[in-house]
PDB file of C-alpha atoms (C1' of nucleotides) in Angstrom:
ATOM      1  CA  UNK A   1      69.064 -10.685  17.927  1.00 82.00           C
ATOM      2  CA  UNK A   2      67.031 -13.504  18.123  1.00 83.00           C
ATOM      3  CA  UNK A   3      70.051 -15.442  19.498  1.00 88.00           C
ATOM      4  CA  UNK A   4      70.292 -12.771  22.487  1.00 87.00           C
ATOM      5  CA  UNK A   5      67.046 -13.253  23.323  1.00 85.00           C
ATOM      6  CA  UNK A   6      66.817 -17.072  23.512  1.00 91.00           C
ATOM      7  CA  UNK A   7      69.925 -16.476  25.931  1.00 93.00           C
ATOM      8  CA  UNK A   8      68.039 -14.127  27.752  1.00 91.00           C
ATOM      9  CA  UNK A   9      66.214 -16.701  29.952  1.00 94.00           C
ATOM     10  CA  UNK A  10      67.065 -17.381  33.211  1.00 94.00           C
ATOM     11  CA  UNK A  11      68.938 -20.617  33.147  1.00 95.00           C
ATOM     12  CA  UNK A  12      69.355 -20.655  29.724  1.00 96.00           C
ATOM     13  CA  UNK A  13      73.075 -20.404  29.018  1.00 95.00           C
ATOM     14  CA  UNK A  14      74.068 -22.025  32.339  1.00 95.00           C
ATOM     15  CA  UNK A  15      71.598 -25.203  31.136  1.00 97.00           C
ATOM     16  CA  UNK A  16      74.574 -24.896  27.667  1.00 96.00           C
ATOM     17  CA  UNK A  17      77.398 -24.950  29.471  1.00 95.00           C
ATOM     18  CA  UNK A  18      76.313 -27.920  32.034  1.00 95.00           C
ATOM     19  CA  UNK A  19      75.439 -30.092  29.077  1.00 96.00           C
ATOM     20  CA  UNK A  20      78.564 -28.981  26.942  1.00 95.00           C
ATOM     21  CA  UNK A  21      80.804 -30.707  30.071  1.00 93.00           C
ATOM     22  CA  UNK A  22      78.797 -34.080  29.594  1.00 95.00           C
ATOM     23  CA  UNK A  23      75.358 -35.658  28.720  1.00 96.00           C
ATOM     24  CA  UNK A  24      73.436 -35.657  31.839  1.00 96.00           C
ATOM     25  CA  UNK A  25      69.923 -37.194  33.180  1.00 97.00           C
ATOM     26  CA  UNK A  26      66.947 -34.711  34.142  1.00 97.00           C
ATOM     27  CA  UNK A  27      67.499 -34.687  37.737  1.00 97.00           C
ATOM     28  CA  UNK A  28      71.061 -34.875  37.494  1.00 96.00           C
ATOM     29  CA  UNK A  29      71.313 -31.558  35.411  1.00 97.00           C
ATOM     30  CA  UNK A  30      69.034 -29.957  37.591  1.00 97.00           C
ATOM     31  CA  UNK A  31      71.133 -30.666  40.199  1.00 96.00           C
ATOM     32  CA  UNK A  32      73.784 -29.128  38.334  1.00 95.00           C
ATOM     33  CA  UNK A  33      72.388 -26.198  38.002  1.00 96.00           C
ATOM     34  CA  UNK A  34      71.656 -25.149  41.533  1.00 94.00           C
ATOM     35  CA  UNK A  35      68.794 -27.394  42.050  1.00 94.00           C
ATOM     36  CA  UNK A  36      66.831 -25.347  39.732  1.00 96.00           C
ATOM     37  CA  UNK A  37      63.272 -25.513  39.432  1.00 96.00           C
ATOM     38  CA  UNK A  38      61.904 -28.428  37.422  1.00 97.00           C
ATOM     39  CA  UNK A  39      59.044 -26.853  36.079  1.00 97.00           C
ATOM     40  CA  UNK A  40      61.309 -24.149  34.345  1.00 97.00           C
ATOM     41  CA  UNK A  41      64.096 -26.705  33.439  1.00 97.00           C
ATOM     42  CA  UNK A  42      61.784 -28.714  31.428  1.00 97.00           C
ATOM     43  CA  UNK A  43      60.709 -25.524  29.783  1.00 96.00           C
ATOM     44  CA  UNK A  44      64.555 -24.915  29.215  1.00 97.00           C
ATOM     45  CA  UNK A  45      64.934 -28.260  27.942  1.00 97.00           C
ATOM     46  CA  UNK A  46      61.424 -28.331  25.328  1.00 96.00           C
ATOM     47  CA  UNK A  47      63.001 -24.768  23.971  1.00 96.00           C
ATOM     48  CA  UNK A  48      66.092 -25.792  23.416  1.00 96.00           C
ATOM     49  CA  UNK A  49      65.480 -28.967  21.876  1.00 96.00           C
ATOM     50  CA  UNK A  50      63.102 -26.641  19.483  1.00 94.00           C
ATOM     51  CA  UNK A  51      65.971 -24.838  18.672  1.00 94.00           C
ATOM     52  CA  UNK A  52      67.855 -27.915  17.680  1.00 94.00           C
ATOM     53  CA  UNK A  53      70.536 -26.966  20.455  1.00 96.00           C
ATOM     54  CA  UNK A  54      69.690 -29.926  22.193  1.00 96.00           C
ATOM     55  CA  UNK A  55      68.233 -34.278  22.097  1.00 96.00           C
ATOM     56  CA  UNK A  56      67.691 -36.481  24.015  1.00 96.00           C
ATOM     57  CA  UNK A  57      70.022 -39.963  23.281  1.00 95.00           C
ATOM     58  CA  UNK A  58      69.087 -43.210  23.415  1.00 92.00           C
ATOM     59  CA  UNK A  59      69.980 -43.594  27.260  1.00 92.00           C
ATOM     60  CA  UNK A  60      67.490 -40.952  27.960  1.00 92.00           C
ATOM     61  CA  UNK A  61      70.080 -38.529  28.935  1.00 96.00           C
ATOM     62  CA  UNK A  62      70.413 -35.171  27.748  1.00 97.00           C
ATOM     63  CA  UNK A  63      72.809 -33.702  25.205  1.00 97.00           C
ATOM     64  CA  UNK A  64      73.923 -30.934  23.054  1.00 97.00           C
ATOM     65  CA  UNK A  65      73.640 -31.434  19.736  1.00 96.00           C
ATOM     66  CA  UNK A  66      76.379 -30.587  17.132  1.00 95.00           C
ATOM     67  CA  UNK A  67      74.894 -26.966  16.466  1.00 95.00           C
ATOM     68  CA  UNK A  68      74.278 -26.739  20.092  1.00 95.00           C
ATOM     69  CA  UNK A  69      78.497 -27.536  21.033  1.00 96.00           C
ATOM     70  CA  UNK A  70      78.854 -24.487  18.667  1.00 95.00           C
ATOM     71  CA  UNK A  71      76.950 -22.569  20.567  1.00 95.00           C
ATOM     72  CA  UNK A  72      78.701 -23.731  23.734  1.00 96.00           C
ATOM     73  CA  UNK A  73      82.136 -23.465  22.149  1.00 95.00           C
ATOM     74  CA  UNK A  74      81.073 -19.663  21.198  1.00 95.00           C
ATOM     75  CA  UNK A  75      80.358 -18.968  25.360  1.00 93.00           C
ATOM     76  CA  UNK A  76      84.161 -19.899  25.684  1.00 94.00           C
ATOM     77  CA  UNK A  77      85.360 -16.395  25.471  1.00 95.00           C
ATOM     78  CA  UNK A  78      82.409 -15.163  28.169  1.00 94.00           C
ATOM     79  CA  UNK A  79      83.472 -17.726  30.133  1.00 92.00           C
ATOM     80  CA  UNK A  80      87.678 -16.386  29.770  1.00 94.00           C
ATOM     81  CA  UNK A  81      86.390 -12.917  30.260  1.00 94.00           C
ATOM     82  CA  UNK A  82      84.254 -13.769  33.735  1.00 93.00           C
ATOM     83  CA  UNK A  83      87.190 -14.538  34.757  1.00 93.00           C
ATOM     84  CA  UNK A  84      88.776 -11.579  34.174  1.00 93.00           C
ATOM     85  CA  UNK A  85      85.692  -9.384  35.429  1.00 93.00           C
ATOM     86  CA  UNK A  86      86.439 -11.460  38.600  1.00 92.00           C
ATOM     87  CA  UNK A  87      89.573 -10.360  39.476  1.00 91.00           C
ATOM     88  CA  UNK A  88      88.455  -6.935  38.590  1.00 88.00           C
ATOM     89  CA  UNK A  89      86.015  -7.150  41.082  1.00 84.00           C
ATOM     90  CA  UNK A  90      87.965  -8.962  43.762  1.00 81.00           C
ATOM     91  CA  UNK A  91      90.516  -5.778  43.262  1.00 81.00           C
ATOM     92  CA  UNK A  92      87.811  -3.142  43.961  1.00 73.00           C
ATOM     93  CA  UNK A  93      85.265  -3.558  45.982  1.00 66.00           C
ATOM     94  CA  UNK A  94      82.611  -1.329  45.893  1.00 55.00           C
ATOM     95  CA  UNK A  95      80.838  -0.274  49.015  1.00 45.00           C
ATOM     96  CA  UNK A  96      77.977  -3.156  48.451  1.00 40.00           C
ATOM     97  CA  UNK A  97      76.000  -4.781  45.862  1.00 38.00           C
ATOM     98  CA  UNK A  98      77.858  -7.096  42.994  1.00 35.00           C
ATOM     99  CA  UNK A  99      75.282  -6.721  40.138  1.00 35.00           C
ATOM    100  CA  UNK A 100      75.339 -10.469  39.849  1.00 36.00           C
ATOM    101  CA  UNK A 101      74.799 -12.826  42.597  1.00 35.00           C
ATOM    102  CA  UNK A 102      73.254  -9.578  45.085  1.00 36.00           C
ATOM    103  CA  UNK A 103      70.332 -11.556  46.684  1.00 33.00           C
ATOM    104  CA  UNK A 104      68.098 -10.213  44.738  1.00 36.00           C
ATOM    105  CA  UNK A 105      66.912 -13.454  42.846  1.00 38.00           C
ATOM    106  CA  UNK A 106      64.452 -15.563  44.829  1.00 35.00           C
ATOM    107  CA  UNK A 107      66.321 -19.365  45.772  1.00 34.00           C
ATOM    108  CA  UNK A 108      64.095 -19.472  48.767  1.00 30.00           C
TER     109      UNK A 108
ATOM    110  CA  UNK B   1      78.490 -19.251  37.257  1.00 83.00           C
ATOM    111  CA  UNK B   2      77.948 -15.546  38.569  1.00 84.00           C
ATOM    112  CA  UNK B   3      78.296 -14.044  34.431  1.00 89.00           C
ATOM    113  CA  UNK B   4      76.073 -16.620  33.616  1.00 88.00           C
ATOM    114  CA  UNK B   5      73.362 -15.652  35.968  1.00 87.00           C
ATOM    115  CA  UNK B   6      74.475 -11.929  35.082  1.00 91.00           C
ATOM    116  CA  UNK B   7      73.772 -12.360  31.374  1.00 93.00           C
ATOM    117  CA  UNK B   8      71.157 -14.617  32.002  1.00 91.00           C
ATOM    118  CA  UNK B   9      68.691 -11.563  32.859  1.00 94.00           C
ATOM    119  CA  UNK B  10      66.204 -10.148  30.102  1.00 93.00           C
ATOM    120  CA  UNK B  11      67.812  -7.872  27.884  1.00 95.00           C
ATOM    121  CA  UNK B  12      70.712  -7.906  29.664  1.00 96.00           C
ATOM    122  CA  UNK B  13      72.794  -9.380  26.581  1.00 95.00           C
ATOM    123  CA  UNK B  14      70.882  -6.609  24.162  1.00 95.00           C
ATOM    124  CA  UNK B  15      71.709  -4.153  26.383  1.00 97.00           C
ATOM    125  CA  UNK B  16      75.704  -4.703  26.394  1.00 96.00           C
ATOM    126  CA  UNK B  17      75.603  -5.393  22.642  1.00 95.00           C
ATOM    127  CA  UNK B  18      72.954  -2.148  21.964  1.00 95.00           C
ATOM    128  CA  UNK B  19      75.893  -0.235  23.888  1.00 96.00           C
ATOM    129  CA  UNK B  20      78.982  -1.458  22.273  1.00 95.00           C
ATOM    130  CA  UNK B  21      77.962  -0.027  19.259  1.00 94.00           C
ATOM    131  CA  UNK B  22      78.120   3.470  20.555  1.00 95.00           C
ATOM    132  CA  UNK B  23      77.108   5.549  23.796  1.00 96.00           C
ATOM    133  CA  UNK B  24      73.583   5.918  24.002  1.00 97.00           C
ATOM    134  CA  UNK B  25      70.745   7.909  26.254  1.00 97.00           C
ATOM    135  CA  UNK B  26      68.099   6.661  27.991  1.00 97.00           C
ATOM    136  CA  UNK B  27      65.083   7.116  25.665  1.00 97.00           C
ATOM    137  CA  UNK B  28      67.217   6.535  22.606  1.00 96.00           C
ATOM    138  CA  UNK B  29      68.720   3.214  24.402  1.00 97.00           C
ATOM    139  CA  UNK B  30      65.192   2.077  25.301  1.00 97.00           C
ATOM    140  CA  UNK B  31      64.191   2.586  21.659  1.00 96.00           C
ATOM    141  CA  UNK B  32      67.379   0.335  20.228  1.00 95.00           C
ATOM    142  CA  UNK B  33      66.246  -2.792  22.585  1.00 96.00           C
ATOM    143  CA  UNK B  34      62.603  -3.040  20.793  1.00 94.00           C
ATOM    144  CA  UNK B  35      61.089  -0.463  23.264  1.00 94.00           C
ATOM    145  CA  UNK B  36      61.838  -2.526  26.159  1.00 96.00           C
ATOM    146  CA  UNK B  37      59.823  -1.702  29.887  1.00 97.00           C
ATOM    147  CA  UNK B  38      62.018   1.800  31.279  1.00 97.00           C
ATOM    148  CA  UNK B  39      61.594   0.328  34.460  1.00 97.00           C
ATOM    149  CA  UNK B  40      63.523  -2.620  33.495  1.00 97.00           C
ATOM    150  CA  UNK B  41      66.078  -0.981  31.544  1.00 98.00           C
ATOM    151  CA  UNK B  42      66.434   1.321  34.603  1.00 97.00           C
ATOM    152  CA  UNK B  43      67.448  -1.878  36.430  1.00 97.00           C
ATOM    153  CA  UNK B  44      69.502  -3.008  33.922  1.00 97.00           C
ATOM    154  CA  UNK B  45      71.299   0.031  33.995  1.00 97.00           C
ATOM    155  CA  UNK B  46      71.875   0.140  37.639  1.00 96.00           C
ATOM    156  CA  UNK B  47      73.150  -3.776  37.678  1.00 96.00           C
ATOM    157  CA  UNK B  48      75.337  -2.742  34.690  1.00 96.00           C
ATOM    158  CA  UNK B  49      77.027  -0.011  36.807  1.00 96.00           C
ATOM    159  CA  UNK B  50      77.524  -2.041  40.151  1.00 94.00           C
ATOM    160  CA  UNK B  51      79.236  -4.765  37.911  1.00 94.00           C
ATOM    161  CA  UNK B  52      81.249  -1.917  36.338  1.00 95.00           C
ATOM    162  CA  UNK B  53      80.668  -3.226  33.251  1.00 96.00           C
ATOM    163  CA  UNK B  54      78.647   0.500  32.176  1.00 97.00           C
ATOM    164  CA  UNK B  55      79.282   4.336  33.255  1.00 96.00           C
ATOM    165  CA  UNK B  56      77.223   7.421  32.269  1.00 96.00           C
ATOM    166  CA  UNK B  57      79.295   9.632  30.431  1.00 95.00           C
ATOM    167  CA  UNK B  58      80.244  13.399  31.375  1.00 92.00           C
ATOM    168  CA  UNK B  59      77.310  14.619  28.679  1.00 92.00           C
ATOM    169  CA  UNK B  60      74.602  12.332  30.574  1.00 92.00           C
ATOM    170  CA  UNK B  61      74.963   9.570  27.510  1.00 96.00           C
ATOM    171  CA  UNK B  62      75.170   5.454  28.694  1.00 97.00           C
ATOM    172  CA  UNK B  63      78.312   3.932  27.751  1.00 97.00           C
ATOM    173  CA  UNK B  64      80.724   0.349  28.301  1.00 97.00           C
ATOM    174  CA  UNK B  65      83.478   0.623  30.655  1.00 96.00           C
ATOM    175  CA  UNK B  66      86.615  -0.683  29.176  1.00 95.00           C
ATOM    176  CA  UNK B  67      85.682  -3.895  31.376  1.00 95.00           C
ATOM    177  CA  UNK B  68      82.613  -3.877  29.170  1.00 96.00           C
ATOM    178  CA  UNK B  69      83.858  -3.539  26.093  1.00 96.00           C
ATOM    179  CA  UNK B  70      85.711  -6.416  27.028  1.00 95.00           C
ATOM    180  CA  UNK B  71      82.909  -8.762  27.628  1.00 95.00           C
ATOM    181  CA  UNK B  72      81.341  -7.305  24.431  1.00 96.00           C
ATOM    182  CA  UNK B  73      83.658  -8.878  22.552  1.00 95.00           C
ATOM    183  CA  UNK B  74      83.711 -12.104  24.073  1.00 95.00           C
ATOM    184  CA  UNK B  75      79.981 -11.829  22.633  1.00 93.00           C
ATOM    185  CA  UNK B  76      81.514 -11.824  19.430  1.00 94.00           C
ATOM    186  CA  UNK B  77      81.623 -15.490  18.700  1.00 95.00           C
ATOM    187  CA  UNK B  78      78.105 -16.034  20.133  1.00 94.00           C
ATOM    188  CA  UNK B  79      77.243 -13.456  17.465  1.00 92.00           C
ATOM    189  CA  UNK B  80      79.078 -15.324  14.831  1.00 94.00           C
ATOM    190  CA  UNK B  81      77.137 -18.335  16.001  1.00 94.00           C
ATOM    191  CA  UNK B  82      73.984 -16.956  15.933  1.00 93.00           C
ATOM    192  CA  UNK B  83      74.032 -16.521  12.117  1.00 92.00           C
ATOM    193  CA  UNK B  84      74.915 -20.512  11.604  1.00 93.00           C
ATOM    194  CA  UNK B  85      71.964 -21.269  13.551  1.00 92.00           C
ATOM    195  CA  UNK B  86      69.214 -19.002  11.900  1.00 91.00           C
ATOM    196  CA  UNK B  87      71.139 -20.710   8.359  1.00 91.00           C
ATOM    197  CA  UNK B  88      71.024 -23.802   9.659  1.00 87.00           C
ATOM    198  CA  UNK B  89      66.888 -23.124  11.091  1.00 84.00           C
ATOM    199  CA  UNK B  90      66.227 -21.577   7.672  1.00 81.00           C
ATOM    200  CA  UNK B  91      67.303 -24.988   6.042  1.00 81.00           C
ATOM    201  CA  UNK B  92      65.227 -27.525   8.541  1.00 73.00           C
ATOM    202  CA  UNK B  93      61.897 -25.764   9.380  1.00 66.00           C
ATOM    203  CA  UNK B  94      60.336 -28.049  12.084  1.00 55.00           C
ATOM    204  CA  UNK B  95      56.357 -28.342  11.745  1.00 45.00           C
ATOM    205  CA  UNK B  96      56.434 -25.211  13.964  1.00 40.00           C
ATOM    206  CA  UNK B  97      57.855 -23.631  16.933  1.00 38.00           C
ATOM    207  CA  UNK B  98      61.221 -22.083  16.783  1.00 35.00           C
ATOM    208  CA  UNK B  99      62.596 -21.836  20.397  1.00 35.00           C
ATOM    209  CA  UNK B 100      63.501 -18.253  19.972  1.00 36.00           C
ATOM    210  CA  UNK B 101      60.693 -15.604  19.585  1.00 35.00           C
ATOM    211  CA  UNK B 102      58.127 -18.019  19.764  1.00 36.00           C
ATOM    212  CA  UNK B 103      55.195 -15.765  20.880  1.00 33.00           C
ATOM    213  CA  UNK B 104      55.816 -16.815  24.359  1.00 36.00           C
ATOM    214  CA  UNK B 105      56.428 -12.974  25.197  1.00 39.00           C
ATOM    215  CA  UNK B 106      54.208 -10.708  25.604  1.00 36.00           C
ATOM    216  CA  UNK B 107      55.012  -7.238  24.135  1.00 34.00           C
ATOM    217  CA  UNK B 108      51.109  -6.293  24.204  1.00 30.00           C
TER     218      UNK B 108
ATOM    219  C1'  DG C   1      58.801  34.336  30.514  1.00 54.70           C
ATOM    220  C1'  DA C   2      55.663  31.191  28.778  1.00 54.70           C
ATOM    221  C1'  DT C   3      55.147  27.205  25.854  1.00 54.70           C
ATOM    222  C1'  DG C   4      56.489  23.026  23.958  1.00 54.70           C
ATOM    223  C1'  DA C   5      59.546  19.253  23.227  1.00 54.70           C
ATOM    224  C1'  DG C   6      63.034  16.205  24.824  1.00 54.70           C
ATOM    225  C1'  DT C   7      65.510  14.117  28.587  1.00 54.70           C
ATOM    226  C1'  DG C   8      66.508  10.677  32.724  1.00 54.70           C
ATOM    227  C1'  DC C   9      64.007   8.433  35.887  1.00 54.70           C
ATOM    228  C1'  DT C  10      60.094   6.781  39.131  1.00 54.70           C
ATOM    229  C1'  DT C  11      55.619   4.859  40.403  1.00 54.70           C
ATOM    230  C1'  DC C  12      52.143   1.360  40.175  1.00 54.70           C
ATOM    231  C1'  DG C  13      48.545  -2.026  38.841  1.00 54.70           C
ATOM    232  C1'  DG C  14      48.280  -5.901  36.214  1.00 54.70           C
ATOM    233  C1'  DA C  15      50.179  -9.693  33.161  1.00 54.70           C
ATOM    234  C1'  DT C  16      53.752 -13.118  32.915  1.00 54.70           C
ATOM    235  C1'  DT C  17      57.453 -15.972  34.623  1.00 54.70           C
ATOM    236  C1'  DT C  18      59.796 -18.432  38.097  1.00 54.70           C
ATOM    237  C1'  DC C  19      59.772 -21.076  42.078  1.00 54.70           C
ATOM    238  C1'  DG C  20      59.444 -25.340  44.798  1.00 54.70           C
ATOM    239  C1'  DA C  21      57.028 -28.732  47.016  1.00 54.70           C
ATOM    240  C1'  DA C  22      54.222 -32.457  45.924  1.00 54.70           C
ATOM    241  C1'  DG C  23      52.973 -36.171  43.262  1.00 54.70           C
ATOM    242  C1'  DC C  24      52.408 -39.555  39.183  1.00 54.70           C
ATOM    243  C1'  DA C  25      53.922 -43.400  36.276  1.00 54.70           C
ATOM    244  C1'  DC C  26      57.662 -46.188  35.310  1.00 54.70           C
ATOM    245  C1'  DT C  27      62.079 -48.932  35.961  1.00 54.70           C
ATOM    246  C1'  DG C  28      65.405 -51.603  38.390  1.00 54.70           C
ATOM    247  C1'  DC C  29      66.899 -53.847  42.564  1.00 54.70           C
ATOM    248  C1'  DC C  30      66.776 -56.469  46.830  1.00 54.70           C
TER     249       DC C  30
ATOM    250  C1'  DG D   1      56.180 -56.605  47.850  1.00 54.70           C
ATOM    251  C1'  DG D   2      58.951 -52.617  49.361  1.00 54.70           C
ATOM    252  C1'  DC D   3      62.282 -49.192  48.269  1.00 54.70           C
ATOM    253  C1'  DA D   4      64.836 -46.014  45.583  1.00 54.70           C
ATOM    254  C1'  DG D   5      65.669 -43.480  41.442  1.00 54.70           C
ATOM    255  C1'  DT D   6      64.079 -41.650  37.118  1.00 54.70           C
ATOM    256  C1'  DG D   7      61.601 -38.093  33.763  1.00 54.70           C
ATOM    257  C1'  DC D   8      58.000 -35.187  34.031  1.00 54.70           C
ATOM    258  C1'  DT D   9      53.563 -32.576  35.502  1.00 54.70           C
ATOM    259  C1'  DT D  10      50.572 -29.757  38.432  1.00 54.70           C
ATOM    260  C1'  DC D  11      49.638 -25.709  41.064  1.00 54.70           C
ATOM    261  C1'  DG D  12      49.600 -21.871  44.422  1.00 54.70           C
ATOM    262  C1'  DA D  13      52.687 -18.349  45.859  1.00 54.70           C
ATOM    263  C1'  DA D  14      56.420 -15.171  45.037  1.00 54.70           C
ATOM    264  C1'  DA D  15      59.291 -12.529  41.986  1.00 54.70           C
ATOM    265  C1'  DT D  16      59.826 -10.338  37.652  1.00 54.70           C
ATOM    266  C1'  DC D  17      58.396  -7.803  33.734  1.00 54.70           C
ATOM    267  C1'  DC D  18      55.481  -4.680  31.352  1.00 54.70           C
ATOM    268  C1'  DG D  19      53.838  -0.165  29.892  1.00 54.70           C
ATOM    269  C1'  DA D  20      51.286   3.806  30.579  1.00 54.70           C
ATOM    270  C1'  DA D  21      51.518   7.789  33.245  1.00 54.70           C
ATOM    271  C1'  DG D  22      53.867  11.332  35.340  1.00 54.70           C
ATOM    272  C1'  DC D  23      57.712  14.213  37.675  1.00 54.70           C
ATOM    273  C1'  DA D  24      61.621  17.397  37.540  1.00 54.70           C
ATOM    274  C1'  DC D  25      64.728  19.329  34.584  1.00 54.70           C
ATOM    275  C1'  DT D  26      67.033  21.330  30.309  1.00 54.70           C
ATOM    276  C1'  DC D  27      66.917  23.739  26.008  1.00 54.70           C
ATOM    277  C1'  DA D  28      65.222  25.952  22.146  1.00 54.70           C
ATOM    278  C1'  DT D  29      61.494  28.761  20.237  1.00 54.70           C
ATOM    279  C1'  DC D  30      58.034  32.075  20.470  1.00 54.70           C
TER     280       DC D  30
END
DNA sequence: GATGAGTGCTTCGGATTTCGAAGCACTGCC
DNA sequence: GGCAGTGCTTCGAAATCCGAAGCACTCATC
């Protein structure tokens, strides 16, 4: 449960996946991820790296570490079924409101 | 990106997983995901209907749409994962700080 | 039919988290 | 030196989350 929770965080998995594609520098990743905030994606990063899902190499730059390209690897079949939710969606369309991306977040 | 910023909610995750297992009500729902805020799960709830992932069954009870017992599943692996990575904490305690339920909550 | 317990759900003040603009120290480059 | 890019920090405002309280309703039990 523990697991759930960690993944739980805003940013969180999406922070996974961006670093599963390739190591990347701070502002670079954050960039990446919708210009998130950087006060937040250094939290991201300092929990994750306590969790041993991701390091820092020698460059500087940002990377998963083995355990954490598990953990990526393991988001494959969210990422297959998205897709599939997609479609879904794009078949019937409600009258409003998505659940995901509805406006209600704050990107200013 | 927009199931990553879907699951990427609090509780979200516990929620779909708390569900999977059976159909649940409100109260008893609440009680599976640690007590979590009503208000919140209310929210939840509501998301999880508008991205037809959950219904409320003829007898009033919380359940997965087929399209949710889908993504449940892809949760599987992540599940899987999850126990290599409490092993693999259990074997390399850091001097503290675990990532994961690190007191940063606050459940009062 | 009153009482009590259980339900789904809402309200609301306060604690916590997220945001984003700004800035700091440092490195390389012209 | 001046300029650009980096990782990272600070901080006030906005959004989110929390949890106790309560409402309307159902269903037994008295």
């Amino acid at each position: 449960m523990a697991a759930l929770d960690l993944f739980g965080r805003r940013w969180t998995l999406r922070i996974i996946w961006e670093l599963g594609n390739e190591p990347l520098g701070f502002r670079l990743l954050q960039r990446r991820c919708d210009g998130m905030s950087s006060s937040v994606l250094q939290q991201r990063l300092t929990e994750l790296q306590e969790a041993r899902l991701a390091e820092v190499l020698s460059d500087g730059n940002y990377t998963l570490t083995p355990l954490g390209h598990d953990a990526r690897e393991s988001l494959g079949p969210v990422i297959e079924w998205s897709r599939r939710w997609a479609a879904e969606l794009a078949d019937a369309p409600p009258a409003a409101a998505e659940g995901a991306d509805d406006g209600r977040h704050n990107r200013s």
